[in-house]
Amino acid sequence: MSVFFYTPVEVLANPSMFENKTIRIGALVQRGSVEWDAQDIRLSFNITEDGKKNIPVFYDGVKPDLFREGQGVVVEGKMKGQRFEAVQLLVKHSEDYTVETEHKKTKEDYYKSIQAQ
Amino acid sequence: MDRMKKIVLFLEWGSILGLLGCGLWVFLWTPLEISQGFPQKIMYLHVPTVIIAYLAFFVVFVYSIAYLWKRELMFDQMAKASAEVGLVFCALVLITGAIWGKPIWGTYWAWWDVRLVTTLLLFLIFMGYFLLRMSINDRDKEARLAAVLGIIGCLDIPIIHKSIEWAKGRTLHQPSTFFKVETGEINPSISDVLSDPLPVAIFFMLTLYLYLLLLRYQIEKHQDELYQLLAETQD
């Protein structure tokens, strides 16, 4: 499975194996852990599978539109000690497709909602 | 006007008007999806092209077996025509997928996503299929070898379809929206307003496929008839 991505539990179970190697980790963004610095374009958050064990991720880049707490992400980069320095941040989306009830959002509303974030 | 011409003309205008109608429906009357927003609209192009690409290569599979069995030149002409249309649809799948991937996943392409790589493989196999055809001068030998490659190439389709399950979800692609793997039930997790245009778009993409297939088959047939005639006059 390692050709696809590792999970935080797999990486934390064997830290010496992953130290300073370019790997991918797939997990969920832990709620309440996201820090986004729009001035310096720096993003940090914890990733976790079970909500207990987590890895802090640091990413120097733009926060993707679909990046949210609890969202599935795949980060590519290197473990530097306890922290993961990501060079790429990909966002997974679920197979659920829904619309807001009793509200038909138009394209303009959508772009306004993005800018407001 | 003979019957074939009428059918082709009917399919041509049916697909053009139908697909235009789908475009209007999707952009003017379908609400935005809650998490993806505007980029989700490309689903109504991406999903139908995937299904038609699968279908086109399945038709290649069927006609290739029929050719090896009956050695009827018409079967080979149909297989070739369908493979060509399938290749175009397969290219569209890769292109629309990349366009969709950029705003949602954050990348056009990922070499570690099994579905992306196995779909690219399908495209390359059928590129090779035409290289093989072009490299053989003997018409019967061309048909025979192409049929074998066509059959083998189509075996990639179930692999693409099952790839996400086999990779245990370690992909960028999400699990199926319409068929739940765990329960094996058809229990779509998509709002009706969002899924309604899909079968209609698939239907008109199907008529477009049939239109292109018939056109291409006729050209192929006339070409073989012409070569036959030339060979006879030279003797």
Short mmCIF file of C-alpha atoms in Angstrom, two decimals, chain B residues 59-60 62-84 129-130 132-133 138-150 213 216-217 220-221 224:
data_model
loop_
_atom_site.label_atom_id
_atom_site.label_comp_id
_atom_site.label_asym_id
_atom_site.label_seq_id
_atom_site.Cartn_x
_atom_site.Cartn_y
_atom_site.Cartn_z
CA VAL B 59 -18.07 -2.95 -28.42
CA VAL B 60 -14.48 -3.44 -29.63
CA VAL B 62 -17.47 -8.01 -28.73
CA TYR B 63 -16.66 -7.37 -32.41
CA SER B 64 -13.08 -8.58 -31.96
CA ILE B 65 -14.31 -11.91 -30.62
CA ALA B 66 -16.91 -12.04 -33.42
CA TYR B 67 -14.17 -11.41 -35.99
CA LEU B 68 -11.86 -14.14 -34.67
CA TRP B 69 -14.80 -16.50 -34.71
CA LYS B 70 -16.44 -15.71 -38.08
CA ARG B 71 -13.60 -13.91 -39.96
CA GLU B 72 -16.13 -11.45 -41.33
CA LEU B 73 -14.43 -8.21 -42.46
CA MET B 74 -17.44 -6.16 -41.35
CA PHE B 75 -16.79 -7.16 -37.72
CA ASP B 76 -13.24 -5.85 -37.95
CA GLN B 77 -14.44 -2.60 -39.49
CA MET B 78 -16.89 -2.11 -36.60
CA ALA B 79 -14.20 -2.91 -34.01
CA LYS B 80 -11.82 -0.41 -35.59
CA ALA B 81 -14.49 2.31 -35.82
CA SER B 82 -15.54 1.81 -32.20
CA ALA B 83 -11.93 1.78 -30.98
CA GLU B 84 -11.30 5.11 -32.69
CA TYR B 129 -3.82 -0.70 -31.17
CA PHE B 130 -3.72 1.85 -34.01
CA LEU B 132 -0.25 -2.02 -34.66
CA ARG B 133 -2.88 -1.63 -37.38
CA ASP B 138 -1.79 -7.55 -44.92
CA ARG B 139 -5.47 -6.70 -44.26
CA ASP B 140 -6.39 -10.09 -42.76
CA LYS B 141 -3.33 -10.22 -40.55
CA GLU B 142 -4.03 -6.67 -39.37
CA ALA B 143 -7.60 -7.61 -38.42
CA ARG B 144 -6.48 -10.77 -36.63
CA LEU B 145 -3.74 -9.19 -34.50
CA ALA B 146 -5.83 -6.09 -33.78
CA ALA B 147 -8.67 -8.31 -32.55
CA VAL B 148 -6.33 -10.05 -30.11
CA LEU B 149 -4.97 -6.73 -28.77
CA GLY B 150 -8.48 -5.28 -28.64
CA LEU B 213 -19.52 5.07 -34.91
CA ARG B 216 -16.61 6.01 -39.12
CA TYR B 217 -17.83 2.51 -40.02
CA GLU B 220 -13.99 2.18 -43.23
CA LYS B 221 -16.32 0.04 -45.37
CA ASP B 224 -11.94 -1.47 -47.93
#
